[in-house]
């Protein structure tokens, strides 16, 4: 009798055995539809000897319903799913779900309509129409996408369709994606870039696991160097995957990619439309997708012939997923490269201490690009001591910084002000009674957003209109904003420079790749003088006419005080500083701080990255913190405060006494309430050599807690909130 062990897309279930009906062919990796009670669930046939399913007698087995006509998930991906589930203490089904993207990616694709320019000019050509056609170029997409690429309204695109300059194209599911051409526009590389490129190409040809740390200063041309690895994979008929930390970075990446390879890669992130997603998933699974660029969720897709993985901006914390399976895409990407037996490139101007350490001990091969491309100089960094050179009362820009902006305006150059805080003010209070606006669901202040006229919680999304009077003392006109967000800085800039053209760049204004493209186009055209932005503007962008960067509050990132606070601040300021002076004009960076003698700021001003990293690394080593020791967080939450506390205490009491491991807490989490749930944390600190997952599995596996209590384990945590 033919049995199959199946992992269903239901995290609450373990693997189940099914009967394979006569005439159905399955093998490990086959995607199937299986009955469960009255329902039908998608699942994947697994290797029997690798997972334990509950033994069921043959005659009680239910038959599988059908097998999908799709390629089976290959063994390296199945090993990756097992490894990820094991390492991050997650149900295999939850990891498998990321590989299958969503049940309906599996359905037969339906035809869709897209639009592209026909090359026939409209009878009535206006400057706006011509510019739109020019900007759209050879791209193909929905009317809305064309409008955003062209920088015009939807009605102008509709007009161009009516005039025959843009025409609909039916995308049948059988339509192939354009294939990038490795010989389309080979770059001219500088010496160090050329060596790196040759190394990557050779590694792709060798088809063996080879991790590289591509450490190059901002503007050194890392992308061009790893593109040659992609070119080698294209020539060898293998797939490449490029992971980016922010979907806002996709658009500039696509432009550069198309310039090098003559066609766009396949894009994969949460904002990709459902119909495109299905086509993309199937093209990836059948090997047609030659190059995929995407967010961390692209990592688990079923590439059958992967030849290269690149993790760009590899130091970025956004590669860490905080919800669901709490995995780190950079680390899992290295494991995928290992299982697939292929090279992986971690690219960064400010590599994480974890990655540097791997290079230090010889596990990763370090490839350095020490100079900016085209002879551009690195910007000068200067601190402004806010104690000695403070801004006027109620303002945030010191006179020296304001003068530098005025100077750039005079010269027709662009400036960027960086403050990693969305909204107008982080806190609103009543001047009369001191009432502070707190989120009803979270231990967090409500942040005022003037652009959208509301107060918002940045943790749960709760919003409310700004109240006309104080809810506590009922006094009107007594509410005052405390502290600045980017919107408030924009107000100050408008007051100082009424004629300057400004743009606010945050996730509130740049919420899609198309919005990012609009912003990039406006910068390139010189339609913006001053950008005020959050971390969204710190990376990836290349604006040759941007010569001044002002860091409004360099102390902000240090106040969190977690393990990586100093490192993160250093990286963030280095990255934002790296936006300055990327063309022929030299850049200058002002860093405003109340404590310029702090090691982070002092190192930035001295340009002493090696010294900073050496000191940070030593501190971590001395405290046995990652990467020299291991951390895992256990977060206990419930809507009932008492229940959460009791469960946390019980888990704390049951903590195993284990050599090389200490357990701290339970203590209320800094975010003691989140989305209406009360939260407590335990922190496990263990020696590097200890299998901390095994210990936690056994520890928690022996305990029970009420239904309303959720216990989440975060292995290698990045957030300590
Ligand atoms: Zn009041
Ligand atoms: Zn909230």
XYZ file of C-alpha atoms and ligand atoms in Angstrom:
723
model
C 0.000 0.000 0.000
C 1.245 3.412 -0.977
C 1.441 5.961 1.867
C 2.699 9.499 1.908
C 3.658 11.702 4.817
C 2.323 15.234 4.213
C 2.956 18.610 5.859
C -0.287 20.564 5.523
C -0.493 24.352 5.490
C -1.854 24.445 9.023
C 0.617 25.354 11.750
C -1.436 23.661 14.445
C -0.967 20.251 12.828
C 2.018 17.965 12.684
C 2.759 15.856 9.610
C -0.073 13.483 8.649
C -0.068 10.252 6.693
C -2.316 9.767 3.674
C -3.014 7.017 1.197
C -1.818 7.677 -2.352
C -4.624 6.571 -4.658
C -3.850 4.313 -7.598
C -2.634 6.227 -10.603
C -1.401 9.244 -8.626
C 2.332 9.858 -8.722
C 3.924 11.573 -5.773
C 7.471 11.985 -4.504
C 8.979 14.030 -1.688
C 8.261 17.684 -2.529
C 5.077 17.076 -4.526
C 2.412 19.692 -3.787
C -0.896 17.981 -3.060
C -4.447 18.660 -1.971
C -5.483 16.577 1.025
C -8.709 16.141 2.999
C -8.838 17.212 6.628
C -12.213 16.679 8.257
C -14.668 18.345 5.909
C -11.985 20.674 4.503
C -9.388 20.457 1.760
C -5.896 21.711 2.506
C -2.773 22.235 0.435
C 0.279 20.351 1.622
C 3.597 18.969 0.516
C 4.700 15.345 0.540
C 7.718 15.046 2.827
C 10.611 12.645 3.136
C 9.284 9.929 5.438
C 12.427 9.249 7.379
C 12.975 12.909 8.286
C 9.839 13.687 10.241
C 7.742 11.658 12.609
C 4.026 11.416 11.938
C 1.531 9.702 14.208
C 1.292 6.071 13.154
C -2.083 5.330 11.597
C -3.180 1.909 10.420
C -3.416 1.497 6.667
C -7.178 0.993 6.538
C -7.849 4.234 8.407
C -5.842 6.417 6.022
C -7.727 8.867 3.863
C -6.675 9.202 0.228
C -5.000 12.321 -1.175
C -7.369 14.287 -3.401
C -4.982 15.410 -6.113
C -1.412 16.325 -6.948
C -0.705 19.761 -8.462
C 0.863 19.867 -11.879
C 3.798 21.863 -10.507
C 7.438 20.987 -9.995
C 8.029 19.338 -6.594
C 9.924 21.363 -3.969
C 13.550 20.322 -4.363
C 15.536 18.651 -1.595
C 17.704 21.710 -0.723
C 14.550 23.761 -0.085
C 13.026 20.962 2.002
C 16.226 20.862 4.083
C 16.058 24.656 4.457
C 12.461 24.487 5.673
C 13.409 21.835 8.234
C 16.446 23.815 9.360
C 14.496 27.066 9.717
C 11.691 25.394 11.674
C 14.218 23.744 13.936
C 16.468 26.766 14.502
C 13.696 29.303 15.087
C 11.424 26.883 16.961
C 8.621 27.335 14.439
C 6.116 24.828 13.042
C 7.384 23.420 9.697
C 3.984 24.312 8.213
C 4.550 27.995 9.008
C 7.860 27.951 7.115
C 6.403 25.903 4.276
C 3.695 28.545 3.853
C 6.417 31.060 2.910
C 7.631 28.726 0.137
C 4.150 28.306 -1.294
C 3.496 32.058 -0.848
C -0.247 31.557 -0.652
C -2.569 28.820 -1.722
C -3.807 30.706 -4.715
C -0.338 31.177 -6.197
C -0.756 27.525 -7.137
C -3.913 27.960 -9.194
C -3.743 28.076 -12.939
C -2.888 31.603 -13.978
C -5.527 33.661 -15.766
C -4.831 36.133 -18.574
C -4.383 39.743 -17.452
C -4.159 43.039 -19.324
C -1.166 45.344 -19.123
C -0.175 48.392 -21.167
C 2.946 49.599 -22.928
C 4.012 52.307 -25.359
C 3.486 51.463 -29.020
C 6.188 53.718 -30.422
C 3.564 55.597 -32.449
C 3.401 59.224 -31.256
C -0.094 60.596 -30.552
C -1.509 63.046 -33.095
C -1.545 65.798 -30.509
C 1.821 65.687 -28.724
C 2.225 67.869 -25.634
C 5.350 68.353 -23.548
C 3.723 66.443 -20.716
C 2.725 63.537 -22.959
C 6.198 63.388 -24.492
C 7.874 63.403 -21.084
C 5.554 60.657 -19.839
C 6.226 58.433 -22.872
C 9.915 59.034 -22.438
C 9.910 58.147 -18.743
C 7.797 55.039 -19.247
C 10.242 53.815 -21.873
C 9.821 50.101 -22.528
C 8.119 49.312 -19.251
C 4.842 47.485 -19.227
C 2.244 47.582 -16.468
C -1.176 48.661 -15.302
C -2.554 52.102 -16.157
C -1.821 53.175 -12.597
C 1.791 51.967 -12.785
C 2.350 53.696 -16.116
C 0.968 56.912 -14.627
C 3.395 56.752 -11.738
C 6.400 55.836 -13.909
C 5.472 58.630 -16.304
C 4.924 61.087 -13.464
C 1.477 61.993 -14.825
C -2.151 61.413 -13.899
C -4.119 58.322 -14.824
C -6.273 60.419 -17.166
C -3.239 61.412 -19.235
C -2.360 57.737 -19.652
C -5.964 57.008 -20.655
C -5.700 59.837 -23.181
C -2.543 58.271 -24.617
C -4.313 54.921 -24.855
C -7.166 56.643 -26.738
C -4.602 58.232 -29.072
C -2.945 54.891 -29.770
C 0.419 55.824 -28.246
C -0.089 53.261 -25.503
C -1.813 49.965 -26.176
C -3.116 47.061 -24.117
C -1.149 43.840 -24.114
C -2.863 40.646 -23.053
C -0.608 38.666 -20.770
C -1.540 35.072 -21.295
C -0.301 32.801 -18.544
C 1.977 31.327 -21.172
C 3.665 34.699 -21.893
C 7.299 34.482 -20.882
C 9.010 37.097 -18.758
C 11.700 39.041 -20.641
C 15.094 37.431 -20.199
C 17.912 39.646 -18.907
C 20.906 39.604 -21.239
C 24.312 39.245 -19.540
C 25.960 40.953 -22.513
C 23.515 43.861 -22.893
C 25.728 46.620 -21.456
C 28.871 45.307 -19.794
C 30.126 47.913 -17.344
C 33.501 49.546 -17.200
C 34.771 48.616 -13.771
C 37.576 50.087 -11.732
C 40.392 47.832 -10.580
C 39.027 46.703 -7.202
C 35.518 46.317 -8.641
C 36.841 44.249 -11.531
C 38.660 41.896 -9.178
C 35.549 41.475 -7.044
C 33.425 40.876 -10.153
C 35.819 38.224 -11.455
C 35.810 36.506 -8.069
C 32.004 36.374 -7.964
C 31.737 35.129 -11.546
C 34.264 32.376 -10.859
C 32.390 31.338 -7.715
C 29.113 31.087 -9.641
C 30.825 28.935 -12.265
C 32.342 26.713 -9.571
C 28.854 25.884 -8.227
C 29.911 25.387 -4.633
C 29.008 27.020 -1.332
C 31.068 30.190 -0.993
C 29.999 33.036 1.329
C 31.389 36.491 0.540
C 31.253 39.664 2.588
C 31.345 42.529 0.076
C 32.472 45.428 2.214
C 32.543 48.641 0.218
C 32.152 52.264 1.255
C 28.960 54.036 0.119
C 29.191 54.883 -3.568
C 31.959 52.349 -4.286
C 29.951 50.438 -6.881
C 29.095 47.254 -4.978
C 26.019 46.714 -7.133
C 28.005 46.805 -10.383
C 30.441 44.284 -8.909
C 27.840 41.744 -7.842
C 25.896 42.257 -11.090
C 28.777 40.390 -12.751
C 28.007 37.420 -10.501
C 24.417 37.661 -11.742
C 25.710 37.834 -15.328
C 27.708 34.650 -14.772
C 24.605 32.903 -13.419
C 22.605 34.053 -16.465
C 25.268 32.649 -18.799
C 25.212 29.363 -16.909
C 21.406 29.203 -17.123
C 21.042 29.445 -13.342
C 18.695 31.629 -11.276
C 19.807 34.554 -9.102
C 18.067 35.990 -6.078
C 18.776 39.522 -4.836
C 17.282 40.426 -1.451
C 16.697 44.098 -0.583
C 15.729 45.361 2.871
C 13.029 47.835 1.773
C 10.574 47.645 -1.066
C 11.115 51.396 -1.521
C 14.585 50.518 -2.819
C 13.247 48.261 -5.550
C 12.605 50.999 -8.083
C 16.133 52.503 -8.211
C 17.453 48.947 -8.268
C 15.241 48.020 -11.232
C 16.459 51.025 -13.186
C 20.095 50.082 -12.663
C 19.384 46.452 -13.406
C 17.573 47.218 -16.659
C 20.431 49.498 -17.737
C 22.915 46.658 -17.237
C 20.840 43.698 -18.500
C 18.304 45.258 -20.877
C 15.301 43.765 -19.076
C 13.758 43.942 -15.659
C 14.106 41.161 -13.108
C 11.059 39.574 -11.509
C 9.949 41.499 -8.452
C 8.657 39.837 -5.299
C 7.327 41.704 -2.258
C 4.110 42.339 -0.389
C 2.975 45.155 -2.706
C 3.106 43.003 -5.858
C -0.389 42.474 -7.267
C -2.036 39.104 -6.763
C -2.211 38.272 -10.486
C 1.469 39.131 -10.947
C 2.356 37.208 -7.849
C 0.817 34.054 -9.194
C 2.628 34.395 -12.517
C 5.892 35.223 -10.770
C 5.597 32.286 -8.381
C 5.008 29.883 -11.236
C 7.864 31.333 -13.293
C 10.141 30.949 -10.280
C 8.997 27.387 -9.643
C 9.445 26.249 -13.244
C 12.834 27.913 -13.556
C 11.782 30.518 -16.123
C 12.480 33.426 -13.741
C 16.161 34.124 -14.303
C 16.622 36.886 -11.716
C 14.351 37.664 -8.780
C 14.664 40.783 -6.662
C 12.623 40.951 -3.536
C 12.051 41.427 0.125
C 12.921 38.753 2.655
C 9.817 36.726 1.727
C 11.464 35.920 -1.640
C 14.011 33.790 0.177
C 11.829 30.713 0.634
C 10.446 30.527 -2.924
C 11.007 27.261 -4.820
C 13.880 28.153 -7.185
C 14.773 24.866 -8.906
C 18.203 25.949 -10.163
C 19.490 28.711 -7.955
C 23.025 29.805 -8.839
C 23.616 32.889 -6.681
C 22.115 34.747 -3.718
C 22.894 38.411 -2.978
C 21.787 40.116 0.234
C 22.165 43.846 -0.389
C 22.433 46.260 2.570
C 22.987 43.067 4.546
C 23.431 44.911 7.854
C 19.807 46.098 7.807
C 17.680 45.077 10.770
C 14.605 44.898 8.544
C 15.844 41.515 7.314
C 14.732 40.262 10.706
C 11.093 39.239 10.706
C 9.373 39.984 13.996
C 5.938 38.436 13.410
C 5.102 34.808 12.775
C 8.298 32.862 12.135
C 10.885 35.184 13.740
C 13.746 34.501 11.318
C 16.638 36.598 10.078
C 16.677 36.564 6.269
C 20.419 37.270 6.088
C 21.238 34.249 8.225
C 18.712 31.964 6.552
C 20.009 33.092 3.137
C 23.460 31.829 4.088
C 21.906 28.493 5.053
C 20.024 28.325 1.768
C 23.262 28.925 -0.137
C 24.798 26.121 1.868
C 22.008 23.636 1.140
C 21.954 24.670 -2.535
C 25.760 24.544 -2.643
C 26.118 27.962 -4.291
C 27.851 31.295 -3.548
C 26.215 34.052 -1.524
C 27.266 37.711 -1.377
C 26.441 39.843 1.671
C 26.920 43.420 0.488
C 27.161 46.406 2.822
C 29.003 49.639 3.460
C 28.590 49.020 7.177
C 28.611 45.242 7.760
C 27.121 43.951 10.991
C 29.508 42.853 13.723
C 28.154 39.309 13.290
C 29.188 39.303 9.604
C 32.566 40.944 10.270
C 33.310 38.289 12.838
C 32.558 35.512 10.323
C 35.048 37.151 7.949
C 37.530 37.555 10.788
C 37.531 33.824 11.560
C 37.749 32.964 7.883
C 34.253 31.536 7.319
C 33.292 34.372 4.967
C 35.680 35.684 2.389
C 35.940 39.446 2.682
C 36.036 41.470 -0.541
C 36.744 45.163 -0.014
C 35.986 48.186 -2.180
C 37.746 50.941 -0.255
C 37.205 53.834 -2.672
C 34.269 55.624 -4.156
C 33.579 54.984 -7.818
C 34.816 57.565 -10.302
C 37.173 59.172 -7.823
C 34.368 60.826 -5.800
C 35.563 61.702 -2.314
C 33.906 60.536 0.877
C 32.057 63.349 2.651
C 33.536 65.260 5.563
C 31.689 64.671 8.826
C 31.525 67.420 11.437
C 29.748 67.450 14.792
C 27.631 70.366 15.999
C 27.658 70.536 19.792
C 24.083 71.488 20.655
C 25.183 72.622 24.130
C 27.428 75.296 22.625
C 25.667 76.047 19.370
C 21.981 75.462 20.194
C 19.081 76.196 17.855
C 16.800 79.114 18.807
C 14.098 78.217 21.324
C 11.415 75.928 19.897
C 13.573 75.106 16.883
C 15.736 72.106 16.061
C 18.285 73.204 13.476
C 21.446 74.802 14.866
C 22.578 78.075 13.233
C 25.588 76.383 11.594
C 23.370 73.804 9.934
C 20.813 76.395 8.823
C 23.633 78.492 7.329
C 24.962 75.478 5.427
C 21.500 74.821 3.963
C 21.220 78.471 2.893
C 24.586 78.126 1.206
C 23.484 75.028 -0.749
C 20.274 76.770 -1.836
C 22.373 79.637 -3.144
C 24.529 77.231 -5.151
C 21.554 75.241 -6.467
C 22.599 72.083 -4.634
C 20.417 69.714 -2.647
C 20.324 69.083 1.108
C 19.028 66.194 3.172
C 17.911 66.432 6.796
C 17.702 63.114 8.589
C 15.549 62.429 11.626
C 14.360 58.918 12.269
C 10.950 59.917 13.555
C 7.744 59.944 11.557
C 4.993 62.470 12.130
C 4.997 65.962 13.629
C 5.737 65.322 17.275
C 6.373 62.113 19.202
C 4.304 63.249 22.177
C 1.361 65.549 22.733
C 0.518 66.867 26.182
C -1.827 69.289 27.910
C -0.040 72.405 29.093
C -2.559 72.902 31.894
C -2.873 69.467 33.542
C 0.018 67.561 31.997
C -2.207 64.902 30.424
C -0.298 62.834 27.838
C -1.944 61.066 24.943
C -1.245 57.364 25.212
C -2.435 54.569 22.931
C -5.288 52.639 24.551
C -3.805 49.354 23.268
C -0.062 49.858 23.775
C 2.508 51.287 26.153
C 3.264 54.020 23.642
C 2.510 57.669 23.037
C 0.163 58.734 20.286
C 2.228 60.473 17.599
C 0.799 63.583 15.998
C 0.644 63.508 12.195
C -0.276 66.925 10.844
C -0.221 65.923 7.176
C -3.060 63.487 7.803
C -4.548 65.438 10.759
C -4.581 62.703 13.343
C -2.780 61.089 16.242
C -1.456 57.607 15.508
C 0.117 54.754 17.437
C 3.159 53.487 15.545
C 2.903 50.071 17.143
C -0.701 48.989 16.568
C -1.953 51.540 14.053
C -4.647 52.975 16.348
C -5.615 56.465 15.114
C -7.773 59.290 16.446
C -8.527 62.836 15.322
C -6.663 65.525 17.280
C -9.094 66.332 20.107
C -10.414 69.897 20.310
C -9.930 69.897 24.090
C -8.008 68.011 26.758
C -9.852 64.798 27.650
C -8.647 65.121 31.231
C -9.215 68.785 32.225
C -11.397 69.747 29.244
C -9.382 72.902 28.643
C -9.260 73.938 24.986
C -6.217 75.108 23.044
C -3.876 73.733 25.673
C -2.414 70.798 23.740
C 1.258 71.179 22.847
C 3.500 69.022 20.704
C 6.678 67.883 22.449
C 9.800 67.154 20.444
C 10.209 67.012 16.682
C 9.255 64.547 13.997
C 10.102 65.020 10.313
C 6.915 67.008 9.679
C 7.891 69.532 12.327
C 11.381 69.868 10.843
C 9.712 70.471 7.473
C 7.711 73.302 9.092
C 10.909 74.816 10.443
C 12.575 74.540 7.032
C 9.547 76.244 5.429
C 9.779 79.077 7.943
C 13.535 79.497 7.380
C 13.492 79.059 3.603
C 10.018 79.932 2.325
C 11.043 79.620 -1.324
C 12.795 76.262 -1.048
C 11.078 73.221 -2.514
C 10.932 70.466 0.092
C 9.922 66.814 0.275
C 9.169 64.668 3.301
C 10.298 61.086 2.805
C 8.897 58.571 5.276
C 6.830 55.406 5.040
C 3.793 57.724 5.262
C 4.673 59.480 2.000
C 6.638 56.741 0.187
C 4.476 53.682 0.664
C 5.071 51.953 -2.649
C 7.893 51.450 -5.147
C 5.971 53.739 -7.512
C 5.983 56.560 -4.937
C 9.712 56.023 -4.480
C 10.169 56.305 -8.236
C 8.297 59.622 -8.236
C 10.578 60.928 -5.501
C 13.717 59.791 -7.334
C 12.545 61.440 -10.560
C 11.841 64.731 -8.752
C 15.307 64.659 -7.147
C 16.997 63.884 -10.466
C 15.191 66.739 -12.169
C 16.218 69.134 -9.423
C 12.595 69.746 -8.452
C 13.473 69.309 -4.766
C 15.925 71.459 -2.800
C 15.637 69.993 0.682
C 14.629 66.462 1.663
C 13.520 65.757 5.212
C 13.481 62.022 5.790
C 13.562 59.032 8.116
C 15.755 55.935 7.732
C 13.962 55.370 4.429
C 16.350 57.862 2.770
C 19.503 56.510 4.367
C 20.313 53.871 1.817
C 20.514 52.920 -1.794
C 19.835 56.308 -3.335
C 22.306 58.072 -5.562
C 21.720 61.810 -6.023
C 24.800 63.474 -7.546
C 23.638 67.007 -6.698
C 23.048 66.263 -3.012
C 26.003 67.749 -1.169
C 24.770 68.403 2.354
C 23.432 66.019 4.969
C 22.265 67.167 8.393
C 21.636 64.598 11.116
C 19.089 66.404 13.294
C 19.436 64.264 16.414
C 22.380 61.883 16.483
C 21.671 60.960 20.121
C 18.236 59.547 19.321
C 19.299 56.024 18.379
C 21.526 55.676 21.423
C 18.736 56.218 23.916
C 17.216 52.753 23.328
C 20.201 51.218 25.065
C 19.904 47.706 23.645
C 22.804 45.529 22.599
C 23.067 46.999 19.113
C 22.150 50.649 19.815
C 25.632 52.053 19.213
C 26.283 49.861 16.187
C 22.911 50.742 14.671
C 23.480 54.471 15.202
C 26.891 54.248 13.614
C 25.541 52.356 10.599
C 22.582 54.657 10.174
C 24.633 57.857 10.276
C 27.317 56.374 7.998
C 24.598 55.354 5.542
C 22.858 58.724 5.537
C 26.225 60.497 5.340
C 26.927 58.288 2.330
C 24.147 60.074 0.412
C 26.265 63.242 0.299
C 28.710 64.127 -2.447
C 28.278 61.108 -4.692
C 28.932 63.085 -7.854
C 31.705 65.497 -8.697
C 30.923 67.872 -5.833
C 32.216 67.007 -2.408
C 29.744 66.274 0.358
C 29.574 67.667 3.872
C 27.763 66.149 6.825
C 26.714 67.890 10.036
C 25.849 65.717 13.001
C 23.880 67.504 15.752
C 24.468 66.033 19.201
C 24.307 66.916 22.864
C 27.216 64.598 23.480
C 29.662 64.768 20.583
C 32.316 63.126 22.744
C 30.279 59.865 22.835
C 32.360 57.103 21.202
C 29.943 56.689 18.272
C 29.933 60.362 17.289
C 33.653 60.804 17.927
C 34.435 57.823 15.669
C 32.158 59.188 12.930
C 33.871 62.573 13.004
C 37.344 61.013 13.003
C 36.285 58.723 10.146
C 37.476 55.846 12.289
C 35.155 52.971 11.428
C 37.775 50.289 12.198
C 38.397 51.762 15.653
C 34.698 51.928 16.424
C 34.075 48.366 15.323
C 37.096 47.052 17.194
C 35.863 48.629 20.440
C 32.287 47.403 19.946
C 33.469 43.907 19.082
C 35.662 43.778 22.186
C 32.754 44.905 24.374
C 30.575 42.153 22.950
C 33.279 39.585 23.410
C 33.850 40.627 27.020
C 30.122 40.345 27.792
C 29.739 37.096 25.792
C 27.054 38.797 23.727
C 26.311 37.830 20.098
C 28.184 36.743 18.067
C 30.310 35.477 20.978
C 27.350 34.191 22.967
C 23.719 33.547 22.201
C 20.440 35.173 23.145
C 16.859 34.018 22.914
C 13.813 35.902 24.116
C 10.630 34.300 25.354
C 7.658 36.656 25.158
C 4.546 35.770 27.108
C 1.395 37.732 26.337
C -2.294 37.725 27.165
C -5.212 40.127 27.129
C -5.486 39.420 30.826
C -2.617 41.004 32.777
C -2.903 38.583 35.669
C -2.965 35.539 33.426
C 0.115 36.764 31.536
C 2.018 37.351 34.763
C 1.108 33.942 36.222
C 2.108 32.119 33.048
C 5.394 34.042 32.839
C 6.196 33.267 36.454
C 5.464 29.578 35.937
C 7.725 29.494 32.875
C 10.437 31.367 34.797
C 10.232 28.946 37.735
C 10.551 25.966 35.388
C 13.728 27.342 33.777
C 16.285 24.535 33.614
C 19.512 24.865 35.567
C 22.007 24.426 32.818
C 25.730 25.045 32.639
C 26.561 27.882 30.279
C 23.078 29.355 30.385
C 21.410 32.087 32.418
C 17.743 33.073 32.381
C 16.698 36.633 33.229
C 13.160 37.675 34.099
C 10.291 37.463 33.670
C 10.018 41.221 33.566
C 7.384 43.415 31.937
C 8.498 44.125 28.371
C 9.409 47.768 27.610
C 6.321 47.634 25.414
C 4.372 46.254 28.381
C 1.177 46.379 26.387
C 0.954 45.856 22.642
C -2.263 45.634 20.630
C -4.201 45.134 23.812
C -2.035 42.270 25.060
C 0.007 42.473 28.251
C 3.565 41.314 27.635
C 6.355 39.917 29.754
C 9.796 38.815 28.650
C 12.366 36.264 29.660
C 15.839 36.556 28.228
C 18.017 33.487 27.798
C 21.748 34.136 27.582
C 23.778 31.111 26.610
C 27.266 30.106 25.649
C 27.936 29.853 21.935
C 28.384 26.086 22.067
C 25.090 25.355 23.816
C 22.159 24.042 21.759
C 19.856 26.607 23.270
C 16.939 25.650 20.989
C 16.994 22.118 22.320
C 16.968 23.341 25.902
C 14.056 25.719 25.236
C 12.118 23.077 23.327
C 12.327 20.690 26.254
C 11.656 23.408 28.815
C 8.526 24.820 27.163
C 7.406 21.456 25.826
C 6.850 20.209 29.380
C 4.610 23.142 30.328
C 1.036 24.120 29.671
C -0.640 27.491 29.840
C -4.199 28.799 29.427
C -5.616 29.225 25.934
C -5.502 33.004 26.117
C -1.747 33.036 26.720
C 0.639 33.222 23.793
C 4.270 32.203 24.204
C 6.606 33.280 21.399
C 10.292 32.447 21.200
C 12.610 34.849 19.392
C 15.968 33.212 18.690
C 18.776 35.750 18.067
C 16.440 38.676 18.863
C 16.978 42.114 17.342
C 14.113 43.868 19.051
C 14.181 44.113 22.818
C 10.847 45.888 23.165
Zn -5.497 68.927 30.468
Zn -1.027 51.138 19.928
